[in-house]
Tab-separated table of C-alpha atoms in Angstrom:
chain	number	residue	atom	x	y	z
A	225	UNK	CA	35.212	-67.211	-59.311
A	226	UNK	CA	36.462	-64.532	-62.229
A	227	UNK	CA	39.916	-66.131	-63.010
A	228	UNK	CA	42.315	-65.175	-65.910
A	229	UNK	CA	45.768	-68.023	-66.333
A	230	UNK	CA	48.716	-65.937	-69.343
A	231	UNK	CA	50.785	-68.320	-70.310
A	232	UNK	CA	53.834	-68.487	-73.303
A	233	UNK	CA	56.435	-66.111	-71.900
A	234	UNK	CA	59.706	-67.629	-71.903
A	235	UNK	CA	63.316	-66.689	-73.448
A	236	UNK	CA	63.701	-65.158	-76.358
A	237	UNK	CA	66.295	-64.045	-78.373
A	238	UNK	CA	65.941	-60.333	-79.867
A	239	UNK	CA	63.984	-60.761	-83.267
A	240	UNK	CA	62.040	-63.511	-82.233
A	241	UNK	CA	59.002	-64.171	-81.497
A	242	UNK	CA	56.251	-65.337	-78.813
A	243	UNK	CA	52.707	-65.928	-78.481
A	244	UNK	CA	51.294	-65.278	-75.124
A	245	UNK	CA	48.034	-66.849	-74.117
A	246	UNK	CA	45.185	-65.969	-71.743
A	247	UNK	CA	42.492	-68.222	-70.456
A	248	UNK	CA	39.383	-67.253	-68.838
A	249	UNK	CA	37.348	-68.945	-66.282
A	250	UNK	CA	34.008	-68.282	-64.052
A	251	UNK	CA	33.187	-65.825	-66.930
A	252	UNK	CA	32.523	-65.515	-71.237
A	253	UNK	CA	35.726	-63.437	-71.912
A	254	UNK	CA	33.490	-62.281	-75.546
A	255	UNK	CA	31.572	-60.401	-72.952
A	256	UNK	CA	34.461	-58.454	-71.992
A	257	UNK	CA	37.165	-55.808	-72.831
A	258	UNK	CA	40.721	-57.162	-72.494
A	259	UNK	CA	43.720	-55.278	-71.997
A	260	UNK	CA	47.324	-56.568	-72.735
A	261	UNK	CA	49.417	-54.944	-69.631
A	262	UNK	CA	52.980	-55.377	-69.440
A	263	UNK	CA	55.548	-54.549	-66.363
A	264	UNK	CA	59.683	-54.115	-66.813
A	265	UNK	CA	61.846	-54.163	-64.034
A	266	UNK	CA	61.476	-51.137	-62.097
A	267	UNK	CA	58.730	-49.893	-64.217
A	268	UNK	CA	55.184	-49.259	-63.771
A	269	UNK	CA	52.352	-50.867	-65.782
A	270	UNK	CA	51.670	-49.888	-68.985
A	271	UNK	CA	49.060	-50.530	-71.270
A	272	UNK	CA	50.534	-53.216	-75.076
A	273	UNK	CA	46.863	-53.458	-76.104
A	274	UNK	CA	43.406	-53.136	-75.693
A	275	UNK	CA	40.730	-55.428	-77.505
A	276	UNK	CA	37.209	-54.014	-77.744
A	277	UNK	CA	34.145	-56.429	-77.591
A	278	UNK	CA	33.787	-55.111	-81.314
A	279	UNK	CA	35.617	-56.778	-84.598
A	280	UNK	CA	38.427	-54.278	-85.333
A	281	UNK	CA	38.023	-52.049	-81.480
A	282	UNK	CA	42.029	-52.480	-81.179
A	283	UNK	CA	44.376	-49.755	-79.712
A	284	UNK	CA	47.978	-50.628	-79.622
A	285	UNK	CA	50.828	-48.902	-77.856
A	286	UNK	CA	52.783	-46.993	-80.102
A	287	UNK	CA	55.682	-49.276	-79.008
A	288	UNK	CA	54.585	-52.798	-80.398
A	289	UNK	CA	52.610	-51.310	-83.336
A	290	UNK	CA	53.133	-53.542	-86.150
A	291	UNK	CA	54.744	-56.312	-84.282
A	292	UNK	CA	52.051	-57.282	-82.070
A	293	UNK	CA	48.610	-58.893	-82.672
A	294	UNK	CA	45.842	-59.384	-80.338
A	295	UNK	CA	43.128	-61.926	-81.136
A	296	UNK	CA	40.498	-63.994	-79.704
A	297	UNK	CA	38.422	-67.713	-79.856
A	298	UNK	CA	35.633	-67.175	-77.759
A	299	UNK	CA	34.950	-71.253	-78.354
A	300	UNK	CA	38.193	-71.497	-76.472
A	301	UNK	CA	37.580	-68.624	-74.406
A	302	UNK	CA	41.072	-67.231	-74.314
A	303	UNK	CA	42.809	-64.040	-75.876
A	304	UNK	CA	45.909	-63.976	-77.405
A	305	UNK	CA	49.143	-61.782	-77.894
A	306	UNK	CA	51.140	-62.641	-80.705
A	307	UNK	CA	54.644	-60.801	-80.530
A	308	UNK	CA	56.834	-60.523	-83.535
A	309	UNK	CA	60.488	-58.932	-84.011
A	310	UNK	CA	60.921	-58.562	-80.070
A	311	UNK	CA	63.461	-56.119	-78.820
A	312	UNK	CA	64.925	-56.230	-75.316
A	313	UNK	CA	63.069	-53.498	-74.319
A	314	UNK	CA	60.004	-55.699	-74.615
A	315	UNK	CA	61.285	-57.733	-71.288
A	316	UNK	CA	58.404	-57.025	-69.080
A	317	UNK	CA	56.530	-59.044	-67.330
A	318	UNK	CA	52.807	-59.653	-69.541
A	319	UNK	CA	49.130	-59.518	-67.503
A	320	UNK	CA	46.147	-59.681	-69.462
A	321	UNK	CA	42.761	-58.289	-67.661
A	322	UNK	CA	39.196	-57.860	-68.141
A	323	UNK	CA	36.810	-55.284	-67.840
A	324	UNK	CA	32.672	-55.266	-68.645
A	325	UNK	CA	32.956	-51.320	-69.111
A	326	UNK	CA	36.396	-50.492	-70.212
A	327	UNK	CA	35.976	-48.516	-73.432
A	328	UNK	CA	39.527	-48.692	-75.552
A	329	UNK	CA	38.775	-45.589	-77.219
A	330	UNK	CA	39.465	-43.605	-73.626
A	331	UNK	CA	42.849	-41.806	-73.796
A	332	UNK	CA	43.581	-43.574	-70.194
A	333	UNK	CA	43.266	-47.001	-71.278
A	334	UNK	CA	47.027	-47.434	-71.679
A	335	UNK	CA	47.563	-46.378	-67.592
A	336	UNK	CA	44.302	-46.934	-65.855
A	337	UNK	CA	45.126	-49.930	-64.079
A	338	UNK	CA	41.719	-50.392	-62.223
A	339	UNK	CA	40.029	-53.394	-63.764
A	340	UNK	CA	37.824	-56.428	-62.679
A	341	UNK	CA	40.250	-59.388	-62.972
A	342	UNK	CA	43.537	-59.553	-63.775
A	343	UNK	CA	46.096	-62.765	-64.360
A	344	UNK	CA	49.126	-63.457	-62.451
A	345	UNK	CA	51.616	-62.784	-65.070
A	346	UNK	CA	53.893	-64.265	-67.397
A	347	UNK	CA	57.617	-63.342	-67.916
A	348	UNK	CA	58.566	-62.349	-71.305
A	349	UNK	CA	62.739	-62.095	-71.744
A	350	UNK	CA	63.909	-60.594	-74.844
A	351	UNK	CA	68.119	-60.889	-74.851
A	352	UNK	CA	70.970	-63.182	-75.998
C-alpha cells in the first residue's frame, strides 16, 4: 500500500518558522516527483513546491520564494518543507503527494491536483 504521513504543522507566530515532514511507505519516494500542496480556509489547492527526481528540478510558488526549502533523505525516505518568515497568509492546511510522471517544469504543476498518492494533511497556523 502507497502511503504518504506530513507531519510538523502546528502554531506559529508570524515570522516564525516550521519544518513540515513527509514520510513515505509501500514505495522509494527517490523514485518519485513530490509536490508540496497547501489548502486555506475556503480556498482551493494550490501548488508551494514541486521537487523533481533531479538535483536542483525545484519550482516554487511565487508566494514562498525565498522562505521555503524543499529537500529530501532518500535513506530516510521522507521529503521535507522547511518554512521560514511565515505570514498569516501561509495558514493552509500542507499535503505533500507523489507522482512517477509529474514533470515540474509543466506550467500546470501548481493546480493539477491529479496525482498517485497523497497524505492526509497537516495544519499549518500562522497568527498571534
Amino acid at each position: 500500500q502507497l502511503q504518504l504521513v506530513e507531519s510538523g504543522g502546528g502554531l506559529v507566530q508570524p515570522g516564525g518558522s516550521l519544518r513540515l515532514s513527509c514520510e513515505a511507505s509501500g514505495f522509494t519516494l527517490a523514485h518519485y516527483t513530490m509536490t508540496w500542496f497547501r489548502q486555506a480556509p475556503g480556498e482551493g489547492r494550490e501548488g508551494v513546491v514541486c521537487s523533481g527526481r533531479g538535483v536542483g528540478s525545484e519550482k516554487y510558488a511565487d508566494s514562498v520564494k525565498g522562505r521555503f526549502t524543499v529537500s529530501r533523505d532518500n535513506a530516510k525516505n521522507t521529503i521535507y518543507l522547511q518554512m521560514t518568515n511565515l505570514k498569516p497568509q501561509d495558514t493552509a492546511v500542507y499535503f505533500c503527494a507523489a507522482d512517477l510522471l509529474r514533470d515540474c517544469g509543466l506550467s500546470d504543476w501548481q493546480y493539477n491536483t491529479f496525482l498517485e498518492v497523497w497524505g492526509q494533511g497537516t495544519l499549518v497556523n500562522v497568527s498571534l
